[in-house]
Coordinates of C-alpha atoms (C1' of nucleotides) in Angstrom, one line a residue:
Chain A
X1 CA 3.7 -9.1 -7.9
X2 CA 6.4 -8.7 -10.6
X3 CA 6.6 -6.3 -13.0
X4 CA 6.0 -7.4 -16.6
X5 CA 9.2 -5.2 -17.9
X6 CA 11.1 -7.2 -15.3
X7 CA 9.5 -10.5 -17.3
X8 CA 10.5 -9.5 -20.2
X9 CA 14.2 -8.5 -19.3
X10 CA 14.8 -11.3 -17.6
X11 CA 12.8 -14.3 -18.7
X12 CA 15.9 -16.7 -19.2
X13 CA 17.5 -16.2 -15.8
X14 CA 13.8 -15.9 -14.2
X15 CA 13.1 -19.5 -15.1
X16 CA 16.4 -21.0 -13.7
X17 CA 15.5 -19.1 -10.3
X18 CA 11.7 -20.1 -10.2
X19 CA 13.5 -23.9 -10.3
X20 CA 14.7 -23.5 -6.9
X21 CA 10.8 -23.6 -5.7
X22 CA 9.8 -26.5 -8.0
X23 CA 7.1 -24.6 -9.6
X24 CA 6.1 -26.6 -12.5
X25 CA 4.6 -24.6 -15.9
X26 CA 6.5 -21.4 -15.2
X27 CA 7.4 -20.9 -18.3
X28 CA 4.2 -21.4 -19.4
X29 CA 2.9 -19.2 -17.0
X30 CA 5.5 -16.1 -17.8
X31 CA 4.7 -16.7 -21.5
X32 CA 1.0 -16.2 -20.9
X33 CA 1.7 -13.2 -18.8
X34 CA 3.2 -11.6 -22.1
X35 CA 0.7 -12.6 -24.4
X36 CA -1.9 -10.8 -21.6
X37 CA 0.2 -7.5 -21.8
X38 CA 1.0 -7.6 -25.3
X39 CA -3.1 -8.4 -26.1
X40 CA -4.1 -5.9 -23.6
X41 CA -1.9 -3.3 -25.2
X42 CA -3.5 -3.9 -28.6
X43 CA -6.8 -3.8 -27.3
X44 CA -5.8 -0.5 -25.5
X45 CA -4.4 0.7 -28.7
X46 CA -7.6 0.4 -30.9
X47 CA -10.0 1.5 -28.0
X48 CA -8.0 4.8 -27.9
X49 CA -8.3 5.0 -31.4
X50 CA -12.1 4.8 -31.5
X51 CA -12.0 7.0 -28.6
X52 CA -10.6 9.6 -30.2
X53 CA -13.0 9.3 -33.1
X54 CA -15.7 10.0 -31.0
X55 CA -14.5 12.3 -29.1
X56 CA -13.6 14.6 -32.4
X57 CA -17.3 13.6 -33.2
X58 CA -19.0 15.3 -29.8
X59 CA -16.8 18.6 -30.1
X60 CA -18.1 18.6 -34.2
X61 CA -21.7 17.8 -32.6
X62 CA -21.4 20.3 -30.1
X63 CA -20.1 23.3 -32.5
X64 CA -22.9 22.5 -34.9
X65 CA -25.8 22.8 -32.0
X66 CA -23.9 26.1 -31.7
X67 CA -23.9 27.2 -35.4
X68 CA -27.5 26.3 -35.4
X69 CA -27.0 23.7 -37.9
X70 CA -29.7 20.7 -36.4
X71 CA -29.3 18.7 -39.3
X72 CA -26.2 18.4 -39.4
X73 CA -25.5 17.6 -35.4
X74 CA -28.5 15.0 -35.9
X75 CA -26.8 13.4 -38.9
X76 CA -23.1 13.2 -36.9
X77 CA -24.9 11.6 -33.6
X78 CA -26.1 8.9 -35.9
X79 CA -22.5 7.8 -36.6
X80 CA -22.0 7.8 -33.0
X81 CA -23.9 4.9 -32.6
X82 CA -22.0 2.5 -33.9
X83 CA -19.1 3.6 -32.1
X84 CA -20.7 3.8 -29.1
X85 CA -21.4 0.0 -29.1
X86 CA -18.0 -0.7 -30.3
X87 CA -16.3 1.0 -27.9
X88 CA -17.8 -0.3 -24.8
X89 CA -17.3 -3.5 -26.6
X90 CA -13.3 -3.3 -26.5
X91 CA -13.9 -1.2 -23.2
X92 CA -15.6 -4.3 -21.8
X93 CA -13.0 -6.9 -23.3
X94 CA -9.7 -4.8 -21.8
X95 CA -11.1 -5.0 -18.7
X96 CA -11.1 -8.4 -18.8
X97 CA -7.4 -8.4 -20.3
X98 CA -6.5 -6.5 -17.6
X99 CA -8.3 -8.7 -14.7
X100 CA -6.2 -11.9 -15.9
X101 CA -3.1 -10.2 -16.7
X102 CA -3.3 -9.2 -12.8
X103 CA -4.4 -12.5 -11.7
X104 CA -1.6 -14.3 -13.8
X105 CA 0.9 -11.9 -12.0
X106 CA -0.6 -12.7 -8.6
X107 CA -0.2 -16.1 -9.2
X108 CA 3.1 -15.7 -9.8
X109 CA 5.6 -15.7 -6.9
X110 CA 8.6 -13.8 -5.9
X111 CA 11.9 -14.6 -7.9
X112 CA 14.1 -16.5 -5.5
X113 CA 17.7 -14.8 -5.1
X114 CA 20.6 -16.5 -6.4
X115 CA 22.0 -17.3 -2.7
X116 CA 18.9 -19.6 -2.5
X117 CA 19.3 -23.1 -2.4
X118 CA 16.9 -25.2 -4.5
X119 CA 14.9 -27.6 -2.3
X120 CA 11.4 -28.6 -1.8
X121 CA 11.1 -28.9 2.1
X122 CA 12.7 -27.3 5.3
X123 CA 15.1 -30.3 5.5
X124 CA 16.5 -28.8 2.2
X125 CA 17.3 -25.2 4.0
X126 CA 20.8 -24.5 4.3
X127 CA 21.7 -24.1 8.0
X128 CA 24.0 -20.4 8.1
X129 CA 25.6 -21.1 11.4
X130 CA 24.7 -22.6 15.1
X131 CA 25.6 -20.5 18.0
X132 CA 27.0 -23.7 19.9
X133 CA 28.1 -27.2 19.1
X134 CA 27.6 -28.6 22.5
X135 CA 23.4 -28.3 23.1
X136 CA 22.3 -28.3 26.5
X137 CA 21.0 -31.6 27.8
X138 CA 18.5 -31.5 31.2
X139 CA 18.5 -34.1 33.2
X140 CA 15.6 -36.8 32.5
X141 CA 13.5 -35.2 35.6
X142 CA 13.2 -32.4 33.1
X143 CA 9.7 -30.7 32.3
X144 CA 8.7 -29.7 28.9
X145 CA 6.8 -26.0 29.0
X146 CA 3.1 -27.4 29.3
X147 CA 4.4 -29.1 32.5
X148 CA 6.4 -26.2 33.7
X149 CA 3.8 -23.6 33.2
X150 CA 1.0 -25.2 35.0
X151 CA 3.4 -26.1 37.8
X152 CA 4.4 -22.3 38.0
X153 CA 0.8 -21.5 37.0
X154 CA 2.1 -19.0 33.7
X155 CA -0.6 -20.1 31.5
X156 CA -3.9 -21.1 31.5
X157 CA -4.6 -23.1 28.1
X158 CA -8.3 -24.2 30.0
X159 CA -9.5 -20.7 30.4
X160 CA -8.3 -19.8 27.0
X161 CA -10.7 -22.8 25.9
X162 CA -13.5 -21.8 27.9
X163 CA -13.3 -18.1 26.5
X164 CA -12.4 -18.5 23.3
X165 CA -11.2 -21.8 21.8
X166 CA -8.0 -24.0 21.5
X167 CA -4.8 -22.0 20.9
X168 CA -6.3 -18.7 23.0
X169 CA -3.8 -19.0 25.9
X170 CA -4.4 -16.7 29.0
X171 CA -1.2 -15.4 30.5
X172 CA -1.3 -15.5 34.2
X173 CA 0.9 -14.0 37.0
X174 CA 4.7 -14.2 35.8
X175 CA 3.8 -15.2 33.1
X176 CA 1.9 -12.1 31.9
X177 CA 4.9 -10.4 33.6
X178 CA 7.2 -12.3 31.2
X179 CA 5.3 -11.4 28.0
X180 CA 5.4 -7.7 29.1
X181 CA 9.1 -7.9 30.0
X182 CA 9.4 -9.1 26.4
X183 CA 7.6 -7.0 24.8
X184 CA 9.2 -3.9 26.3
X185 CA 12.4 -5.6 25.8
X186 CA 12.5 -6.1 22.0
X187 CA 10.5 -2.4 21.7
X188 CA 13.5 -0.8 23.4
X189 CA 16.1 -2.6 21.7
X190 CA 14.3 -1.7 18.3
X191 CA 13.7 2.3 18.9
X192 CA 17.5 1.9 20.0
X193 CA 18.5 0.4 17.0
X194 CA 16.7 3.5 15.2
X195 CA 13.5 1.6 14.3
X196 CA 10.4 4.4 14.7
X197 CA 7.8 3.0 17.3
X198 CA 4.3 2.8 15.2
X199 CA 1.2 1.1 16.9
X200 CA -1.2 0.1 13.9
X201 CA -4.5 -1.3 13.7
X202 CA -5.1 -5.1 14.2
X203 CA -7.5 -5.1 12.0
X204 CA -7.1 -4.3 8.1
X205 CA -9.0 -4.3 5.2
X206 CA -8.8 -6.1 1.7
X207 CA -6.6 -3.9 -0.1
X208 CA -4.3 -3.9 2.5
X209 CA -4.0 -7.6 2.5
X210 CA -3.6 -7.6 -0.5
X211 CA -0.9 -4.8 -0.5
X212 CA 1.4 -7.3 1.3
X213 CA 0.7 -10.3 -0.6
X214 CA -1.8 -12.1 2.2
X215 CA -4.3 -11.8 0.3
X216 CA -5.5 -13.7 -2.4
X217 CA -3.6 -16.1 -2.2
X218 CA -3.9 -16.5 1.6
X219 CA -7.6 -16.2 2.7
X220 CA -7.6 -19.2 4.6
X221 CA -4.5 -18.1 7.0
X222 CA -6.5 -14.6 8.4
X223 CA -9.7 -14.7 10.2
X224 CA -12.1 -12.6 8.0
X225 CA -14.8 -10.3 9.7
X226 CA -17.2 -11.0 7.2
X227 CA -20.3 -8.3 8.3
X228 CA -18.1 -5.5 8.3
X229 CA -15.2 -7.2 5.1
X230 CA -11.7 -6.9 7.9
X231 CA -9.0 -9.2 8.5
X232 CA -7.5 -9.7 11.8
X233 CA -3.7 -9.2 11.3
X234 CA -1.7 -11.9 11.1
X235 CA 1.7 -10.2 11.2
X236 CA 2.2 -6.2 11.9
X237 CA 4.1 -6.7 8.9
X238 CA 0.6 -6.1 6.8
X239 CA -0.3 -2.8 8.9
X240 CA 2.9 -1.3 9.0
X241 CA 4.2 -1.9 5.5
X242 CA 0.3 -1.0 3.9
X243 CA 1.2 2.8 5.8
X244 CA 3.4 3.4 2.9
X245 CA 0.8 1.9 0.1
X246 CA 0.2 4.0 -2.7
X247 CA 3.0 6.6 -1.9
X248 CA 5.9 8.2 -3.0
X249 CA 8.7 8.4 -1.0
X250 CA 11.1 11.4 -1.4
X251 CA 14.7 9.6 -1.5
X252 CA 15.9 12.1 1.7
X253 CA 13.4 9.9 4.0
X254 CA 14.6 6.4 3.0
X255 CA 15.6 4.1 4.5
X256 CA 12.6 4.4 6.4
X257 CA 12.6 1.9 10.0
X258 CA 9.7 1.1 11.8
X259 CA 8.7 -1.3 14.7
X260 CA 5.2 -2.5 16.3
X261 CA 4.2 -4.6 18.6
X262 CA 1.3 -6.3 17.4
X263 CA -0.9 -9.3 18.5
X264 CA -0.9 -11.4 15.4
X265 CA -3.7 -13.8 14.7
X266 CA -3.9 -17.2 12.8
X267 CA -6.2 -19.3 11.7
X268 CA -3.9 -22.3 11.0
X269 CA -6.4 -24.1 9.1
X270 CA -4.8 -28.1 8.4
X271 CA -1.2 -27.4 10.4
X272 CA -2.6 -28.6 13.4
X273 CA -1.7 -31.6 15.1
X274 CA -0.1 -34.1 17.6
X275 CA 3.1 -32.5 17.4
X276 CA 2.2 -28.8 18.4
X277 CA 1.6 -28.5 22.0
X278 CA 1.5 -25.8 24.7
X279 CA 3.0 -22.8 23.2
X280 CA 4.6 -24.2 19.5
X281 CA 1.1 -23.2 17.7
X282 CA -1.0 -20.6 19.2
X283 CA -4.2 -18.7 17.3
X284 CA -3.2 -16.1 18.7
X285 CA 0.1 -14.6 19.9
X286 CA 2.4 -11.7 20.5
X287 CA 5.4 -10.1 18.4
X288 CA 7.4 -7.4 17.7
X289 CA 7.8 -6.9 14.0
X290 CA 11.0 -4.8 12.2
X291 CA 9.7 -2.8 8.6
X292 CA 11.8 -1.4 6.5
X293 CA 11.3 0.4 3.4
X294 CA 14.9 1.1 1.6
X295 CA 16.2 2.0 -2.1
X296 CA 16.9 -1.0 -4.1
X297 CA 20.8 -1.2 -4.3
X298 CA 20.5 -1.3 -0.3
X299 CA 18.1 -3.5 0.2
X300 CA 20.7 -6.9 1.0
X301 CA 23.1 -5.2 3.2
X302 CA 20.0 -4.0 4.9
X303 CA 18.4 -7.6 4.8
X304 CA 22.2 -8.1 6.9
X305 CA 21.0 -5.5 9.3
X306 CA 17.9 -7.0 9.9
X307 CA 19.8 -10.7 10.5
X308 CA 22.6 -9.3 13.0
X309 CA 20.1 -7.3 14.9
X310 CA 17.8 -10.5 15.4
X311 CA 20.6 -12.2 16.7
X312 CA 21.7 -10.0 18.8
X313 CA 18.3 -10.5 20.4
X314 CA 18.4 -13.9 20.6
X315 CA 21.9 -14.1 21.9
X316 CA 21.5 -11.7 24.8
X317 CA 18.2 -14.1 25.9
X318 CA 21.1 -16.9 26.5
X319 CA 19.8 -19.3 24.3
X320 CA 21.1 -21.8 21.3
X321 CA 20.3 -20.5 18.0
X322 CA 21.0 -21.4 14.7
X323 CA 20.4 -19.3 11.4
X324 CA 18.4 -20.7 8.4
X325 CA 19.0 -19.7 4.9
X326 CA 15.4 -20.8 3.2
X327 CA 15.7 -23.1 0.3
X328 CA 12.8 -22.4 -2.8
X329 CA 10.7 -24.8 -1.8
X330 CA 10.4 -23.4 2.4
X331 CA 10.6 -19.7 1.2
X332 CA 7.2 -17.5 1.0
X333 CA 5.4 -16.8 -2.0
X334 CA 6.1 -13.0 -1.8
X335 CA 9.9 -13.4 -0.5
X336 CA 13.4 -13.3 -2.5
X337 CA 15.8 -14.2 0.0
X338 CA 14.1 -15.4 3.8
X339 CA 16.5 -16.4 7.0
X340 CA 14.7 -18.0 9.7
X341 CA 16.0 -17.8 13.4
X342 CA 15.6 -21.3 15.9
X343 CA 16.3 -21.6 19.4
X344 CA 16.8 -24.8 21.3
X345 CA 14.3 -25.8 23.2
X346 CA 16.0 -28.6 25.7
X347 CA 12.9 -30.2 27.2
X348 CA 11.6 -31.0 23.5
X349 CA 14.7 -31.7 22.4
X350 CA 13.5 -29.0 19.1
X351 CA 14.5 -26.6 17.2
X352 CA 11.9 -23.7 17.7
X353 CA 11.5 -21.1 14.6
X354 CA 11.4 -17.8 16.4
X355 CA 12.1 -14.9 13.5
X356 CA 12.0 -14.9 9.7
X357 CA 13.7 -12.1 8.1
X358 CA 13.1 -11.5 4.5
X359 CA 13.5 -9.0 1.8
X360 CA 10.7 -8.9 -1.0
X361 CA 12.6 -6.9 -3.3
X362 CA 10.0 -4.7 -5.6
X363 CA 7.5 -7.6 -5.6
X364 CA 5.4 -6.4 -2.6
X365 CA 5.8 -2.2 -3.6
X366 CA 4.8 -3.4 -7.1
X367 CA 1.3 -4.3 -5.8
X368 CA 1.7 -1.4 -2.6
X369 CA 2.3 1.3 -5.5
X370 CA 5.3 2.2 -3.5
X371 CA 7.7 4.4 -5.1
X372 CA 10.6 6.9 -4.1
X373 CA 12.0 9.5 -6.2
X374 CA 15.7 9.3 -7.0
X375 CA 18.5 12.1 -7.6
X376 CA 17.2 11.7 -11.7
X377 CA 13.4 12.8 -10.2
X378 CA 12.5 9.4 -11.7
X379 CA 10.2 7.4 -9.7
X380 CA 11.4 3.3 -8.6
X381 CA 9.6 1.1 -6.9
X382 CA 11.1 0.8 -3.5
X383 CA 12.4 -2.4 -1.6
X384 CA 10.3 -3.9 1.2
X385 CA 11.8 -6.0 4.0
X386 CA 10.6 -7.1 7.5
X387 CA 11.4 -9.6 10.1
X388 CA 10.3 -10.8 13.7
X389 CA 11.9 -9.1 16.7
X390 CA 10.8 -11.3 17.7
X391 CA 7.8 -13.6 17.9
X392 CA 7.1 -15.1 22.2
X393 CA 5.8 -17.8 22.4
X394 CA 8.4 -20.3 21.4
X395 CA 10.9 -17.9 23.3
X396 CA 9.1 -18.6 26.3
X397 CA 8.9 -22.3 26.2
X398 CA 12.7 -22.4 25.8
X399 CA 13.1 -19.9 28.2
X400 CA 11.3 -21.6 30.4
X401 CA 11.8 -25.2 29.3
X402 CA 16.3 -24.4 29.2
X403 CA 16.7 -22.7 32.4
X404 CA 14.6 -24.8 34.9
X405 CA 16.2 -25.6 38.5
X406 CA 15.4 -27.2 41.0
X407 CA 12.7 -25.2 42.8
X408 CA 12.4 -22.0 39.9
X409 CA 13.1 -20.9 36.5
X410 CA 16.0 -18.2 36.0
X411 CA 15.7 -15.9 34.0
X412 CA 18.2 -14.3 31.4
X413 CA 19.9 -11.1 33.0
X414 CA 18.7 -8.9 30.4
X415 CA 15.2 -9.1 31.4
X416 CA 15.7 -8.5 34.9
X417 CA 14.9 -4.8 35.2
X418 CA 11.9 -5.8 33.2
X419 CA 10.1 -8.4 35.4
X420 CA 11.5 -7.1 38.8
X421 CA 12.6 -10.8 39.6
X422 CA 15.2 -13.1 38.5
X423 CA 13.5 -16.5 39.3
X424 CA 9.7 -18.1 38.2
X425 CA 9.0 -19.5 41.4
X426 CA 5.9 -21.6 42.7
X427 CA 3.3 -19.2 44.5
X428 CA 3.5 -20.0 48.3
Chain B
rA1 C1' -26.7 4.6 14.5
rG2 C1' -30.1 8.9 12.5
rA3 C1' -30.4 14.1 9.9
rG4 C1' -27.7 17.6 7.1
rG5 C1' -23.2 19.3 4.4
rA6 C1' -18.7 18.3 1.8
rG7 C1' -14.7 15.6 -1.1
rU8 C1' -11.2 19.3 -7.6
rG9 C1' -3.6 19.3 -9.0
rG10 C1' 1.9 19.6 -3.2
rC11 C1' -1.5 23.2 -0.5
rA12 C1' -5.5 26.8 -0.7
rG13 C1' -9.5 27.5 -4.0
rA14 C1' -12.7 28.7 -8.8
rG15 C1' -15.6 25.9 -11.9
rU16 C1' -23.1 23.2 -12.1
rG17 C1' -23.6 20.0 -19.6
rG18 C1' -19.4 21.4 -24.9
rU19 C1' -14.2 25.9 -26.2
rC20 C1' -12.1 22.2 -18.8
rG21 C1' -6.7 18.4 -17.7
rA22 C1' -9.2 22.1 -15.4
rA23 C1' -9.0 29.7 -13.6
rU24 C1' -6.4 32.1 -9.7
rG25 C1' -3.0 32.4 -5.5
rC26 C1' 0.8 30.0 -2.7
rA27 C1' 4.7 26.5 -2.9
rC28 C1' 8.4 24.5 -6.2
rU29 C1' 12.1 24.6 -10.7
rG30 C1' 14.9 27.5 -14.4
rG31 C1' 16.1 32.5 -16.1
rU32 C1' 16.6 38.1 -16.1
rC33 C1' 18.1 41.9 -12.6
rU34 C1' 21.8 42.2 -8.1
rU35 C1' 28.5 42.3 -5.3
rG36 C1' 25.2 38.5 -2.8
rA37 C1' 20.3 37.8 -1.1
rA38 C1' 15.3 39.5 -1.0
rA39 C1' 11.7 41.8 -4.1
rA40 C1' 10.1 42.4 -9.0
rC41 C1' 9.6 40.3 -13.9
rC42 C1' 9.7 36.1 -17.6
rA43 C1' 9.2 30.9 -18.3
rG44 C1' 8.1 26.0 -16.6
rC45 C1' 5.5 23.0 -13.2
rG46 C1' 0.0 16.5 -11.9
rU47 C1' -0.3 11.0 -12.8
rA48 C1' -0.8 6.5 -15.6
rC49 C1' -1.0 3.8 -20.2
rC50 C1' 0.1 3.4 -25.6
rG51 C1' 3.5 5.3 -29.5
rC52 C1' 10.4 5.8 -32.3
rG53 C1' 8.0 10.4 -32.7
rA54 C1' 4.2 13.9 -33.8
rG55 C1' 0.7 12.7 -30.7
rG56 C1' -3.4 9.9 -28.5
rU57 C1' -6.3 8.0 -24.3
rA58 C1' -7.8 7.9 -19.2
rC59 C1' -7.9 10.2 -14.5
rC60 C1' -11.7 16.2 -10.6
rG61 C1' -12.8 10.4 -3.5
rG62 C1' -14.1 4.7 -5.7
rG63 C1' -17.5 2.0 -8.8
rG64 C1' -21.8 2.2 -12.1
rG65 C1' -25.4 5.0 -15.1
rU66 C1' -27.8 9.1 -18.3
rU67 C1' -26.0 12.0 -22.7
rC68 C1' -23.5 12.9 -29.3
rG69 C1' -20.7 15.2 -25.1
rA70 C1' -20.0 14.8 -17.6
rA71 C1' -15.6 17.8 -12.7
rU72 C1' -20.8 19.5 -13.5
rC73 C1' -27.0 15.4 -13.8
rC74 C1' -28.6 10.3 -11.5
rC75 C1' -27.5 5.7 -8.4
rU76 C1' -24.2 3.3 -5.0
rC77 C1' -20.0 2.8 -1.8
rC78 C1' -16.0 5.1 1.0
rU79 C1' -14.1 9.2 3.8
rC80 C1' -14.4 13.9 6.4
rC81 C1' -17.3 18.0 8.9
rU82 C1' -21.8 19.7 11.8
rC83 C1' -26.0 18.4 14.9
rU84 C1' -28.7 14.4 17.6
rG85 C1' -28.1 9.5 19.9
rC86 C1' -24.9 5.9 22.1
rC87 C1' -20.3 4.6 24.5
rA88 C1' -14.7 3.0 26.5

RNA sequence: AGAGGAGUGGCAGAGUGGUCGAAUGCACUGGUCUUGAAAACCAGCGUACCGCGAGGUACCGGGGGUUCGAAUCCCUCCUCCUCUGCCA
């Protein structure tokens, strides 16, 4: 969430941002947030005055039970009545102030950075750059991925039915292998890259959601374990970034660079449809998530980081990519600045969105409590930032859907030591 | 899962109804001494909110209650430890 000071710094230039995500009543809503404060700081004002009355009353009280003088205590604990009930009063009506000054802020999303373009859909995101002009073209024989991998028997969407339930895919033979291979891939390539290996829980609870910004606003994306009050994760991004929650950093330890891999889990509730098939919308699915907590003044040429080491990913898998600056309208509620990764995928003739890098400024450690000290031993909210390195589904079904051949599917060179073969080829 | 015990400042650890935001030790910061360091000594040393300031308020795992007054009593939840049970 924001910070109110940062409202009432910057409401001017915070309007003309939030008009890059076509929010209407903004303005509105920022007004209301300081009325909230400046009510709540009144209310605060006068409780602690009251207070303090009766706190000066109890020590009296107390001295006069010492002294002996009965009367006298008796008469004072009379006066305490009235502000008693007064008190809890206020006590009762800041509360409240405060519960709706922290649901206006929640409500409120991240300021978009000024390198955002306005727009309302994805067809409004500005495209950074394509790795080729010339995309592949197969020949019309060729086989989208739900073709391929039954013919090569990778995955078993059936089983995953039986078991579970549409968008449960079981892995099978290479391609189990392949998700391994992947996995071990984008782990080494992270830990190289300096990113500390963590392995999280899958499952959270509420204040972690919340933490990351999942929750409220969310509910409907994460499966909820209602006996027991957990969420299945649908990103490691809310396990690994909740590790720092309620902390204070010293400024020696940041940046601080972590990576999981984490099975991420989505409910998906109304995004389902004709046009996602096979592997382009799974429940669940497997990815390898960059964290990073930094100080703010680093936190874009970080963000940078975090773009060029995605693409190197992609690039060394062999496949056509192209980067995706978000426009206001595509970019998530708790994100300032968000660039998506897609690769080709030949057979469906699609662009695949594969990563999303983003930095959410101080709007995510605002709500994590997440703080370092700097040199002046003055305590600042810390940048967040993650992105996927990288998310496997849809970099299997272009994998597998771009480099079909005759009789097999290659595979990119990098992976080799990791599957221990070269080609998917049919089982004899 | 059942029975019992415990959760206090960065750490250790006092405190069982008022003078406790909280002893003491360690750690840390500044100073004195010293050629330098150590030791010793002196001083400082939690967080948040409000206030220009003086200062005020809240916080002893979380929430609620009793009381004029709660770290201290009661209820509830969470976490940890011990024993019993169960189980990768």
């Amino acid at each position: 969430m924001l910070q109110v000071s940062a409202i009432e710094d910057h409401f001017d230039e915070m309007i003309l941002a939030f008009s890059k995500r076509g929010i209407k009543n903004i303005e509105e809503q920022l007004r209301s947030v300081l009325q909230l404060n400046n009510k709540r700081k009144s209310a605060q004002q006068e409780l602690d005055a009251l207070l303090q009355e009766s706190n000066q009353l109890a020590k009296q009280i107390g001295q006069l039970y010492k002294e002996g003088k009965q009367d006298e205590a008796n008469e004072a604990k009379e006066q305490t009545i009235s502000l008693k009930e007064k008190s809890k009063e206020l006590g009762e009506a800041l509360n409240k102030l405060e519960e709706e000054l922290t649901s206006a802020l929640y409500n409120i999303p991240n300021v978009p950075h000024p390198s955002v373009p306005a727009g309302q859909t994805d067809e409004d995101n500005e495209l950074i750059m394509t790795s080729t002009d010339q995309l592949p073209e197969l020949g019309d024989d060729a086989k989208p991925h739900w073709d391929l991998i039954q013919d090569y028997d990778l995955i078993d969407f059936e089983l995953g039915n039986k078991i579970t339930g549409a968008g449960f895919p079981v892995y099978k033979n290479q391609g189990a292998r392949l998700v391994r291979a992947l996995i071990n891939y984008f782990l080494d390539e992270a830990t190289n890259a300096g990113f500390a290996e963590v392995r999280p829980p899958i499952v959270t609870n509420e204040a972690s959601g919340r933490g990351t910004g999942q929750l409220p606003d969310k509910e409907g994306q994460m499966y909820h374990i209602t006996d027991t009050d957990l969420y299945l994760i649908p990103t490691a991004e809310v396990p690994v970034t909740n590790l720092y929650r309620d902390t204070i950093q010293a400024e020696a330890d940041l940046p601080i660079r972590n990576c999981a891999y984490t099975p991420c889990f989505r409910r998906e509730a109304g995004s389902w449809g004709s046009h996602v098939r096979g592997l382009n919308r799974l429940h669940q699915f497997d990815k390898v998530e960059i964290v990073q907590v930094v100080k703010p003044e680093n936190s874009y040429q970080v963000l940078d980081e975090m773009v060029a080491h995605v693409e190197k990913l992609v690039k060394s898998l062999e496949l056509p990519y192209r980067i995706l600056r978000l426009c206001g309208g595509d970019l998530g509620f708790t994100s300032a600045l968000t660039y998506d990764f897609e690769v080709y995928s030949a057979a469906q003739k699609k662009w695949l969105e594969v990563s999303s890098v983003s930095n959410f400024e101080a709007y995510q450690a605002n709500r994590l409590k997440l703080r370092y000290k700097n040199a002046d031993g003055k305590k600042v909210l810390a940048h967040t930032l993650n992105g996927s390195a990288l998310a496997l589904p849809r970099i299997m079904a272009a994998l597998v859907e771009n480099n079909q051949i005759a009789n097999g599917i290659k595979m990119p060179k990098v992976l080799k030591d990791y599957l221990g073969f070269e080609v998917i080829s049919k089982k004899l």
